């Protein structure tokens, strides 16, 4: 009867044409879908509250006797209102129903019922009222009741009844997904029991036990899927990069590589020489020198006669990489830049030269992954600031060649627990060391009263030969209707140019400027011709001007923690002392909390974890970013411990049975494959 689960949901008693269509709209097509369509929450009917203990605003179960016949009347507006009173001896509660003509037959004076609903006060404030409560006859409350995600046409109770019927008909034939040893190890409920208890629990303990089992299963399947996918990718043969030229490259650099950089380069070079496809994540805090690692690898790949591509999330960053890498690479390496603003003629020439192999390295923005870009022999695809791209974009870059090696670089604004999942299919190299001589950035949080002082300070710094950023939340005034006092980049620029910094070379950079204009300003700043850059968060990611030693962030309360960390990462890139000033008048706790985290640490991992704690997982871990299948029950953050266990177990299962071909793993394999399909599209 295992196939029963794959049958259309209309084979469930009580599900007809209409209901089948309504369910399909919620993604429920088969009996199995229905059994695994989990409640959103539960109504606790298990312990009725005495009426004298009611409090307005609470949603509770009550029990009592209807003490008046139901009175029904129609308002002038046409609404049908039914009212009666409930008593449990000492207490009284008014019950009101709207437009329900059956109530008069359903509620009888002198009979006992249990009700569930929200308690409010009547207009005069002297009486508690429950409006449109759910109810059941008798004095035995039904325990816990599942509430399903409902729609206008399909009510939670209707879903509940369909689920109940499905459980009665097919609950016994659900095959066990988990190997017996694991059920034993964690004392998990068998699948049939877990399904019954998640839908029809008697108490909180039932729900907990059912959730624990189902969350574990969900995470185990996720981990199996990720491991299998990673393995499959790694098994793919990649072109062999035989000659390792990274040492020669390193000797040409103006600095000595850090131990961490050397280690990462060696790990990648070994991957690329193995004949297998490299799938590697390079994690390193801002300023740890990821670009040099990528450069060394690209140089080696080109030296072996292949092509490379590097994709950056912004045009400013792509331009910068183009400049830096052109300098890093030796004479013979032909580097080209492709962005949204590459003129058509140049673009055409460039595309042709990629196809014939005359261009060795392509650096660019999203433009790199558009259809028309074809390579002659692409062997290495690098994505910088990976967290800015979705999984899908990362995938399309690697589809540009015959399974090119893939390196993704990220400043890890994602805590370890989460990166393990998002990047579960990647090997990881970590740059856990900053280049020698770096000093931590001194960070201050001040109010706007300090602006004049900050500006005098900026002037002194610039006169001493340093450069600075002033970051503003807006481009122009009046951009938002928020009545907050936000400083716009334009306004700030005007003020500075006419006031304290008069006569000094100041630049303005924001997202609304034309790309060529942005490029011009950024170049002038890099070259040191512009000393102060007033900008928006266009500089947030990747921008590298080592001589910049001061960053002032205006309206710092407007920025998230990871964003502030990235912004601060624009300074502290040289050997001198750097300063970050966060300007904010905000008094709200969240903002104050963020600013104090910034003052306390400059460790990207710690900041990411604080960010997660302050914001909660929903915000932090947008699905768009992760490209992961959505979990039904599991919460990737709060269920981290189960996740670790599942990851270990997945590894052990695959070590013993790499293709999940043992009969005991049949159900797991099926579910894992289904996940793959979901992941693939
Ligand atoms: P990120 O990891 O944030 O991308 P970058 O690659 O932009 O960091 O490097 C930050 C700065 O440090 C750059 O100016 C780069 O040239 C410099 N740098 C990189 N590696 C070293 C090193 N080993 N010693 C000194 N400076 C380095
Ligand atoms: Mg970078």
XYZ file of C-alpha atoms and ligand atoms in Angstrom:
709
model
C 0.000 0.000 0.000
C 3.023 2.284 -0.122
C 1.678 3.773 -3.326
C -1.424 4.940 -1.540
C 0.480 8.028 -0.489
C 1.081 9.075 -4.056
C -2.629 8.893 -4.887
C -4.567 12.022 -5.638
C -5.964 13.716 -2.622
C -9.508 13.124 -3.863
C -9.238 9.533 -2.734
C -9.530 10.861 0.793
C -13.049 10.589 2.142
C -14.950 13.839 1.931
C -12.626 15.424 -0.621
C -14.497 16.132 -3.825
C -13.793 18.138 -6.935
C -14.061 21.529 -5.322
C -12.037 20.665 -2.281
C -9.372 19.041 -4.435
C -8.971 22.262 -6.396
C -8.826 24.352 -3.249
C -6.177 22.076 -1.775
C -4.160 22.093 -4.987
C -3.923 25.856 -4.696
C -2.071 25.319 -1.428
C 0.273 22.825 -3.028
C -1.562 19.785 -1.676
C -2.077 17.301 -4.498
C -1.467 13.839 -3.096
C -2.469 11.988 0.045
C 1.107 12.385 1.195
C 1.022 16.148 0.640
C -2.048 16.290 2.831
C -0.546 14.208 5.630
C 2.518 16.436 5.550
C 0.537 19.665 5.457
C 1.273 20.764 8.990
C -0.743 22.958 11.333
C 0.290 26.578 11.683
C -0.496 26.572 15.383
C -2.802 24.978 17.922
C -5.766 26.060 19.960
C -5.402 24.828 23.481
C -8.835 23.571 24.549
C -7.352 21.321 27.200
C -7.947 23.387 30.323
C -10.993 25.688 30.359
C -10.522 28.970 32.245
C -13.082 29.765 34.987
C -15.180 32.728 33.835
C -14.244 34.831 36.876
C -10.584 34.555 35.854
C -11.033 35.885 32.315
C -8.885 38.761 31.124
C -9.597 40.949 28.121
C -7.336 40.236 25.188
C -6.709 36.582 25.971
C -7.670 33.792 23.632
C -8.862 30.899 25.741
C -11.159 27.936 26.158
C -14.131 28.312 28.524
C -16.808 25.863 29.669
C -20.281 26.603 30.909
C -24.018 26.388 30.603
C -26.012 28.556 28.223
C -28.239 30.460 30.611
C -30.629 32.221 28.219
C -32.329 31.267 25.010
C -30.373 32.683 22.046
C -31.874 36.010 20.978
C -31.565 36.960 17.336
C -32.107 40.358 15.717
C -31.126 42.181 12.608
C -29.370 45.548 12.640
C -30.622 48.334 10.364
C -27.557 47.569 8.226
C -28.780 43.990 7.734
C -26.335 42.122 9.984
C -27.843 39.198 11.816
C -26.772 39.207 15.436
C -27.297 36.292 17.814
C -26.610 36.717 21.516
C -26.767 34.689 24.670
C -25.069 34.301 28.067
C -22.811 31.608 29.402
C -22.367 30.839 33.103
C -20.225 28.436 35.084
C -21.755 29.302 38.468
C -19.812 32.255 39.791
C -18.917 33.757 36.395
C -20.768 35.160 33.390
C -19.757 35.678 29.765
C -21.713 37.140 26.872
C -21.537 35.277 23.568
C -22.141 37.038 20.257
C -22.376 35.595 16.749
C -22.721 37.457 13.471
C -24.669 36.324 10.414
C -24.999 32.788 11.661
C -28.588 31.680 11.360
C -27.938 28.217 12.758
C -26.796 29.328 16.196
C -30.327 29.325 17.562
C -30.624 25.611 16.831
C -27.083 24.760 17.915
C -26.966 26.431 21.341
C -29.727 25.401 23.764
C -30.542 27.035 27.058
C -29.472 24.835 29.981
C -26.982 22.764 28.001
C -23.217 22.706 28.552
C -20.626 23.575 25.901
C -16.961 24.406 25.522
C -16.040 27.574 23.636
C -12.765 28.886 22.289
C -12.183 32.489 21.333
C -10.829 35.896 22.192
C -12.126 37.672 25.293
C -13.027 41.364 24.961
C -15.066 43.845 27.009
C -18.454 45.104 25.920
C -19.004 48.777 25.074
C -19.773 49.751 28.661
C -16.732 47.897 29.882
C -18.543 45.940 32.583
C -19.026 42.643 30.861
C -16.717 40.172 29.116
C -17.697 39.113 25.631
C -16.561 36.397 23.257
C -17.405 37.125 19.623
C -17.905 34.272 17.157
C -16.167 31.611 19.255
C -15.705 28.054 18.043
C -17.570 25.575 20.225
C -18.309 21.920 20.886
C -21.191 20.455 22.860
C -20.611 18.760 26.223
C -18.331 19.430 29.143
C -15.372 17.459 27.751
C -13.068 19.946 26.008
C -11.388 18.440 22.929
C -7.797 18.976 24.095
C -5.583 20.498 21.443
C -6.923 21.523 18.075
C -4.759 22.082 15.041
C -5.111 25.337 13.096
C -4.114 25.112 9.445
C -3.070 27.888 7.085
C -6.485 28.684 5.655
C -7.684 30.651 2.677
C -10.899 32.552 2.076
C -12.498 29.540 0.448
C -10.896 26.801 2.528
C -11.225 26.985 6.281
C -8.847 25.495 8.794
C -11.553 23.141 10.095
C -12.218 21.813 6.610
C -8.546 21.077 6.117
C -8.520 19.498 9.564
C -11.362 17.150 8.662
C -9.673 16.125 5.415
C -6.442 15.450 7.293
C -8.303 13.428 9.900
C -9.866 11.276 7.215
C -6.548 10.857 5.461
C -4.980 9.735 8.719
C -7.769 7.232 9.327
C -7.553 5.800 5.808
C -3.839 5.940 5.097
C -2.059 6.786 8.352
C -1.029 3.163 8.838
C 0.559 2.834 5.428
C 3.015 5.706 5.654
C 6.413 4.075 5.239
C 8.996 4.778 7.912
C 11.563 7.229 6.590
C 14.167 6.956 9.303
C 16.439 3.971 9.880
C 15.525 2.109 13.054
C 18.897 2.858 14.615
C 18.294 6.594 14.465
C 14.786 6.321 15.873
C 16.278 4.356 18.698
C 19.230 6.689 19.197
C 17.138 9.826 19.644
C 14.000 8.095 20.966
C 11.945 9.498 18.117
C 8.311 8.717 17.389
C 7.675 6.365 14.477
C 6.376 8.249 11.456
C 2.742 7.150 11.768
C 2.546 8.231 15.364
C 4.335 11.504 14.681
C 1.836 12.387 11.962
C -1.084 11.528 14.189
C 0.274 13.625 17.026
C 1.178 16.640 14.950
C -2.380 16.788 13.577
C -4.389 15.459 16.505
C -2.364 16.090 19.632
C -3.856 15.628 23.046
C -1.451 17.953 24.788
C 1.680 20.045 24.437
C 3.913 17.042 25.015
C 2.439 15.303 21.967
C 3.182 18.333 19.828
C 6.730 18.577 21.099
C 7.465 14.911 20.478
C 5.935 14.999 17.005
C 7.764 18.165 16.039
C 11.076 16.836 17.267
C 10.759 13.776 15.106
C 9.528 15.626 12.021
C 12.067 18.435 12.304
C 14.853 15.925 12.608
C 13.603 14.139 9.521
C 13.318 17.359 7.573
C 16.841 18.421 8.444
C 18.296 14.981 7.816
C 16.800 14.992 4.344
C 18.114 18.492 3.717
C 21.589 17.471 4.793
C 21.505 14.267 2.763
C 20.424 16.272 -0.258
C 23.170 18.821 0.196
C 25.843 16.189 0.760
C 24.757 14.188 -2.255
C 24.613 17.263 -4.416
C 28.033 18.377 -3.254
C 29.448 14.927 -3.877
C 27.921 14.713 -7.306
C 29.441 18.055 -8.184
C 32.781 17.112 -6.764
C 32.755 13.855 -8.694
C 32.406 15.792 -11.926
C 35.690 15.850 -13.682
C 37.167 19.303 -14.010
C 40.069 20.323 -16.134
C 43.383 19.566 -14.547
C 45.439 22.627 -13.734
C 48.788 20.899 -13.753
C 51.331 23.638 -13.316
C 51.058 25.537 -10.054
C 52.349 29.044 -10.688
C 51.022 30.544 -7.485
C 54.426 30.824 -5.811
C 55.805 32.812 -8.722
C 52.725 35.001 -8.622
C 53.095 35.603 -4.894
C 56.680 36.690 -5.346
C 55.542 39.463 -7.679
C 53.046 40.895 -5.166
C 53.976 44.085 -3.329
C 53.315 42.312 0.009
C 53.948 38.944 1.594
C 50.898 36.690 1.702
C 49.552 35.803 5.122
C 49.720 32.204 6.285
C 45.974 31.932 5.836
C 46.156 33.212 2.271
C 48.904 30.715 1.437
C 46.909 27.894 2.952
C 43.771 28.828 1.026
C 45.697 29.111 -2.229
C 47.281 25.707 -1.672
C 43.893 24.118 -0.919
C 42.376 25.528 -4.081
C 45.390 24.669 -6.222
C 45.221 21.078 -4.973
C 41.512 20.920 -5.849
C 42.169 22.221 -9.328
C 45.039 19.825 -9.923
C 43.035 16.808 -8.805
C 41.090 16.318 -12.001
C 37.862 16.839 -10.021
C 35.826 19.961 -10.062
C 36.638 22.433 -7.307
C 33.643 23.723 -5.328
C 35.053 25.938 -2.680
C 33.949 28.796 -0.492
C 36.572 31.284 0.609
C 35.375 32.862 3.813
C 37.209 35.780 5.285
C 36.280 38.855 7.208
C 36.393 42.223 5.479
C 39.948 43.191 4.666
C 41.397 39.708 5.054
C 42.699 39.759 1.478
C 40.411 37.491 -0.499
C 41.138 39.228 -3.782
C 44.804 38.266 -3.726
C 43.853 34.607 -3.239
C 41.565 34.702 -6.249
C 44.204 36.515 -8.255
C 46.856 33.889 -7.553
C 44.511 31.131 -8.710
C 43.377 32.975 -11.804
C 46.969 33.671 -12.746
C 47.778 29.972 -12.490
C 44.739 28.966 -14.513
C 45.665 31.388 -17.282
C 49.243 30.138 -17.203
C 47.849 26.692 -17.939
C 46.128 27.967 -21.035
C 42.579 28.407 -19.703
C 40.193 31.285 -19.076
C 38.738 32.690 -15.842
C 35.723 34.785 -14.924
C 35.156 36.931 -11.872
C 31.715 38.244 -11.039
C 31.201 41.122 -8.594
C 27.873 42.420 -7.290
C 28.343 46.095 -8.177
C 29.841 48.010 -11.029
C 32.038 50.005 -8.679
C 33.504 46.787 -7.362
C 33.894 45.220 -10.811
C 35.815 48.302 -11.953
C 38.023 48.137 -8.917
C 38.774 44.453 -9.405
C 39.625 45.163 -12.986
C 42.146 47.799 -11.930
C 43.669 45.736 -9.123
C 43.914 42.489 -11.014
C 45.325 44.103 -14.124
C 48.135 45.333 -11.900
C 48.585 41.996 -10.111
C 48.733 39.836 -13.213
C 51.828 39.437 -15.312
C 52.317 40.973 -18.742
C 50.896 38.154 -20.792
C 47.482 38.027 -19.127
C 44.730 39.655 -21.155
C 42.040 41.030 -18.842
C 38.706 42.500 -19.920
C 35.868 44.241 -18.112
C 32.197 43.672 -18.886
C 29.462 45.598 -17.108
C 26.050 47.013 -17.884
C 27.705 50.142 -19.199
C 30.150 48.555 -21.606
C 29.251 50.167 -24.954
C 27.683 47.867 -27.549
C 30.589 47.922 -29.978
C 33.191 47.184 -27.332
C 30.929 44.518 -25.934
C 30.661 42.794 -29.256
C 34.400 42.758 -29.722
C 34.898 41.520 -26.200
C 32.408 38.679 -26.569
C 34.129 37.564 -29.745
C 37.533 37.603 -28.079
C 36.197 35.474 -25.235
C 34.875 32.932 -27.647
C 38.145 32.654 -29.511
C 40.157 32.637 -26.296
C 41.981 35.890 -26.981
C 40.787 37.254 -23.652
C 42.033 35.317 -20.649
C 40.186 36.863 -17.743
C 36.724 38.371 -17.769
C 35.764 40.600 -14.865
C 32.281 41.952 -14.578
C 28.895 42.345 -12.976
C 25.770 40.285 -13.641
C 26.427 41.014 -17.280
C 28.864 38.090 -17.155
C 26.085 35.568 -16.690
C 23.861 36.755 -19.475
C 23.238 34.269 -22.212
C 25.443 35.665 -24.907
C 28.711 35.364 -23.046
C 30.538 32.289 -24.286
C 33.988 31.201 -23.367
C 36.603 29.322 -25.277
C 38.001 27.353 -22.348
C 36.567 28.601 -19.060
C 38.238 26.737 -16.211
C 37.628 28.896 -13.141
C 34.578 30.912 -12.172
C 34.910 33.191 -9.141
C 32.040 35.061 -7.478
C 32.961 37.817 -5.088
C 30.782 38.785 -2.139
C 28.748 35.681 -2.666
C 26.089 36.636 -0.139
C 24.922 39.237 -2.610
C 24.090 36.627 -5.204
C 21.518 33.889 -5.055
C 22.425 30.251 -5.442
C 20.925 30.308 -8.885
C 23.177 33.080 -10.143
C 26.152 31.276 -8.780
C 24.990 28.204 -10.645
C 24.577 29.999 -13.951
C 28.121 31.285 -13.894
C 29.424 27.766 -13.439
C 27.341 26.585 -16.382
C 29.379 28.766 -18.710
C 32.036 26.179 -19.302
C 32.524 22.453 -19.136
C 32.202 22.216 -15.363
C 34.658 24.980 -14.470
C 36.196 25.111 -11.029
C 34.148 27.299 -8.760
C 35.375 29.622 -6.046
C 32.928 31.766 -4.140
C 34.161 34.473 -1.834
C 32.213 35.868 1.044
C 32.846 38.187 3.944
C 30.565 35.856 5.883
C 27.857 37.973 7.294
C 26.207 34.624 7.918
C 26.836 32.777 11.171
C 28.466 29.405 10.971
C 25.311 27.417 11.598
C 23.667 28.965 8.607
C 26.599 29.013 6.252
C 26.914 25.313 6.829
C 23.545 24.914 5.209
C 23.685 27.542 2.544
C 27.087 26.362 1.486
C 26.577 22.742 2.508
C 27.694 21.615 -0.924
C 30.961 23.524 -0.833
C 34.334 22.865 0.725
C 35.447 25.748 2.838
C 38.719 27.641 3.183
C 38.899 30.277 5.856
C 41.078 33.388 5.999
C 41.286 33.706 9.748
C 44.190 36.090 9.774
C 44.466 39.691 8.698
C 47.512 41.032 6.862
C 50.271 41.988 9.252
C 50.360 45.449 10.732
C 46.619 46.035 10.678
C 45.253 47.840 13.690
C 41.675 47.452 14.816
C 39.505 50.345 13.712
C 38.707 52.642 16.634
C 34.952 53.016 16.736
C 32.935 55.810 18.330
C 29.207 56.365 18.562
C 28.223 60.015 18.894
C 25.172 62.251 18.550
C 24.658 64.839 15.828
C 25.859 67.607 18.183
C 29.303 66.344 17.380
C 29.058 67.109 13.668
C 31.071 70.340 13.816
C 33.818 68.570 15.730
C 33.786 65.624 13.360
C 34.109 67.950 10.422
C 37.051 69.797 11.942
C 38.611 66.411 12.588
C 38.047 65.399 8.968
C 39.772 68.548 7.805
C 42.813 67.799 9.957
C 43.008 64.218 8.748
C 42.831 65.280 5.133
C 45.450 67.954 5.642
C 47.631 65.230 7.148
C 47.324 63.307 3.871
C 44.627 60.771 4.774
C 41.369 60.102 3.011
C 37.889 59.664 4.393
C 34.349 58.527 3.663
C 31.149 60.111 4.907
C 28.254 57.718 4.380
C 24.660 58.988 4.323
C 21.446 56.963 4.237
C 19.839 58.860 1.355
C 20.836 60.276 -1.987
C 18.671 63.392 -1.931
C 16.402 65.035 0.540
C 12.744 64.065 0.641
C 13.398 60.613 -0.714
C 11.323 58.921 1.923
C 8.205 60.080 3.658
C 9.660 59.055 6.978
C 9.633 62.192 9.049
C 12.982 61.333 10.538
C 15.790 63.761 10.264
C 17.897 61.977 7.676
C 20.964 63.467 6.165
C 21.154 63.018 2.415
C 24.421 62.605 0.586
C 23.705 65.603 -1.618
C 22.878 67.862 1.331
C 25.904 66.673 3.267
C 28.143 67.230 0.268
C 26.790 70.766 -0.206
C 27.242 71.592 3.466
C 30.785 70.311 3.621
C 31.846 71.914 0.359
C 30.522 75.301 1.442
C 31.532 75.011 5.097
C 34.176 73.276 7.128
C 35.844 71.521 4.217
C 35.750 74.417 1.779
C 38.591 74.315 -0.701
C 39.383 70.637 -0.225
C 38.780 68.101 -3.009
C 35.497 66.411 -2.099
C 33.653 63.888 -4.219
C 30.060 62.703 -4.262
C 29.128 59.114 -5.084
C 25.695 57.534 -5.083
C 23.640 54.963 -6.899
C 21.672 57.436 -8.998
C 24.720 58.729 -10.806
C 25.547 57.499 -14.293
C 27.988 54.569 -14.250
C 30.682 56.529 -16.078
C 30.369 59.355 -13.575
C 30.561 56.921 -10.652
C 33.613 55.361 -12.175
C 35.294 58.737 -12.612
C 34.700 59.738 -8.986
C 35.792 56.367 -7.655
C 38.975 56.473 -9.698
C 39.759 59.969 -8.474
C 39.274 58.797 -4.913
C 41.448 55.700 -5.433
C 44.149 57.841 -6.988
C 44.030 60.192 -4.029
C 42.900 63.199 -6.083
C 39.645 63.282 -4.169
C 40.287 63.269 -0.434
C 36.815 62.941 0.961
C 34.053 60.863 -0.524
C 30.503 61.680 0.491
C 28.507 58.649 -0.512
C 25.660 56.264 0.060
C 26.061 52.553 0.669
C 27.322 52.067 -2.893
C 30.689 51.673 -1.201
C 29.376 49.119 1.246
C 30.822 46.108 -0.439
C 34.381 45.400 -1.479
C 35.686 48.907 -2.116
C 39.394 49.003 -1.303
C 41.294 52.257 -0.885
C 43.980 51.533 1.708
C 44.798 55.179 2.307
C 41.263 55.877 3.565
C 41.540 56.012 7.338
C 38.304 57.593 8.522
C 34.703 56.638 7.924
C 31.800 58.640 9.279
C 28.383 56.998 9.087
C 25.504 59.469 9.364
C 22.154 58.255 10.736
C 23.904 55.079 11.748
C 20.642 53.795 13.260
C 19.381 53.269 9.727
C 21.877 50.531 8.994
C 21.884 46.896 10.012
C 24.781 45.403 11.879
C 26.251 43.478 8.989
C 25.988 46.571 6.867
C 27.779 48.690 9.457
C 30.480 46.072 9.681
C 30.916 46.081 5.920
C 31.034 49.859 5.872
C 33.603 49.966 8.628
C 35.602 47.421 6.637
C 36.336 50.164 4.089
C 38.924 51.560 6.492
C 41.660 49.833 8.447
C 43.110 48.496 5.200
C 46.462 50.171 5.532
C 48.997 50.082 8.314
C 47.988 53.391 9.935
C 45.356 53.913 12.583
C 41.783 54.123 11.336
C 38.687 55.582 12.871
C 34.992 54.910 12.434
C 32.451 57.392 13.748
C 28.823 56.325 13.955
C 26.561 59.353 14.167
C 23.084 58.843 15.552
C 20.499 60.498 17.760
C 18.308 57.434 17.884
C 17.201 56.394 21.313
C 15.503 53.126 20.500
C 16.909 49.999 22.041
C 17.594 48.080 18.859
C 19.650 50.879 17.333
C 21.532 51.529 20.550
C 22.206 47.791 20.818
C 23.656 47.671 17.312
C 25.920 50.629 17.906
C 27.263 49.174 21.106
C 27.986 45.841 19.418
C 29.957 47.800 16.828
C 31.979 49.525 19.524
C 32.712 46.266 21.293
C 33.957 44.044 18.502
C 35.280 44.037 14.979
C 35.035 40.288 14.553
C 32.737 39.598 11.628
C 31.527 36.300 13.024
C 30.574 37.787 16.357
C 28.801 40.634 14.629
C 26.881 38.254 12.419
C 25.712 36.290 15.420
C 24.687 39.412 17.270
C 22.852 40.513 14.150
C 20.980 37.268 14.030
C 20.088 37.506 17.695
C 18.834 41.069 17.333
C 16.925 40.611 14.111
C 15.666 37.068 14.309
C 16.071 34.459 11.616
C 13.198 35.498 9.359
C 14.739 38.824 8.507
C 18.258 37.650 8.524
C 17.876 34.656 6.346
C 15.725 35.739 3.460
C 14.864 32.911 1.156
C 15.873 34.845 -1.881
C 19.407 34.960 -0.632
C 19.675 31.369 0.322
C 17.904 29.754 -2.611
C 17.177 26.889 -0.257
C 14.026 24.834 -0.232
C 11.750 26.209 2.441
C 11.453 24.102 5.546
C 8.004 23.140 6.749
C 8.727 22.890 10.441
C 12.412 23.302 11.047
C 13.834 26.674 11.929
C 17.407 26.773 10.751
C 18.422 28.925 13.662
C 16.556 27.698 16.690
C 16.886 24.091 15.621
C 20.633 24.406 15.124
C 21.388 21.568 17.512
C 19.193 19.145 15.645
C 20.801 20.414 12.481
C 24.285 19.530 13.659
C 23.139 16.063 14.656
C 21.412 15.596 11.313
C 24.503 16.659 9.454
C 26.627 14.130 11.277
C 24.071 11.378 10.778
C 23.760 12.200 7.079
C 27.512 11.839 6.728
C 27.467 8.476 8.485
C 24.558 7.185 6.416
C 26.241 8.157 3.152
C 29.566 6.731 4.238
C 27.917 3.349 4.673
C 25.520 3.590 1.750
C 26.683 6.308 -0.681
C 23.759 5.975 -3.089
C 21.109 5.268 -0.427
C 20.405 1.979 -2.160
C 19.791 -0.160 0.942
C 16.113 -1.040 1.386
C 16.149 0.665 4.761
C 17.038 3.941 3.036
C 14.478 3.676 0.243
C 12.059 6.186 1.730
C 14.880 8.555 2.612
C 16.189 8.362 -0.912
C 12.816 9.123 -2.380
C 12.363 12.162 -0.182
C 15.881 13.374 -0.803
C 15.375 13.110 -4.543
C 12.167 15.075 -4.276
C 14.130 17.770 -2.507
C 16.726 17.780 -5.254
C 14.024 18.409 -7.795
C 12.687 21.285 -5.753
C 16.213 22.615 -5.424
C 16.937 22.330 -9.098
C 14.166 24.532 -10.412
P 38.603 41.493 1.232
O 38.926 40.192 1.856
O 37.754 42.358 2.093
O 38.065 41.348 -0.160
P 40.812 42.732 -0.130
O 41.099 41.576 -0.998
O 40.114 43.890 -0.729
O 40.009 42.258 1.153
O 42.177 43.176 0.562
C 42.234 44.263 1.453
C 43.527 45.044 1.299
O 44.607 44.323 1.840
C 43.887 45.324 -0.138
O 44.401 46.629 -0.224
C 44.941 44.304 -0.432
O 45.829 44.732 -1.456
C 45.655 44.195 0.888
N 46.285 42.913 1.148
C 45.832 41.687 0.798
N 46.658 40.718 1.247
C 47.648 41.358 1.910
C 48.817 40.907 2.618
N 49.108 39.615 2.717
N 49.610 41.844 3.193
C 49.303 43.149 3.092
N 48.221 43.638 2.450
C 47.412 42.751 1.860
Mg 36.607 41.887 -1.364
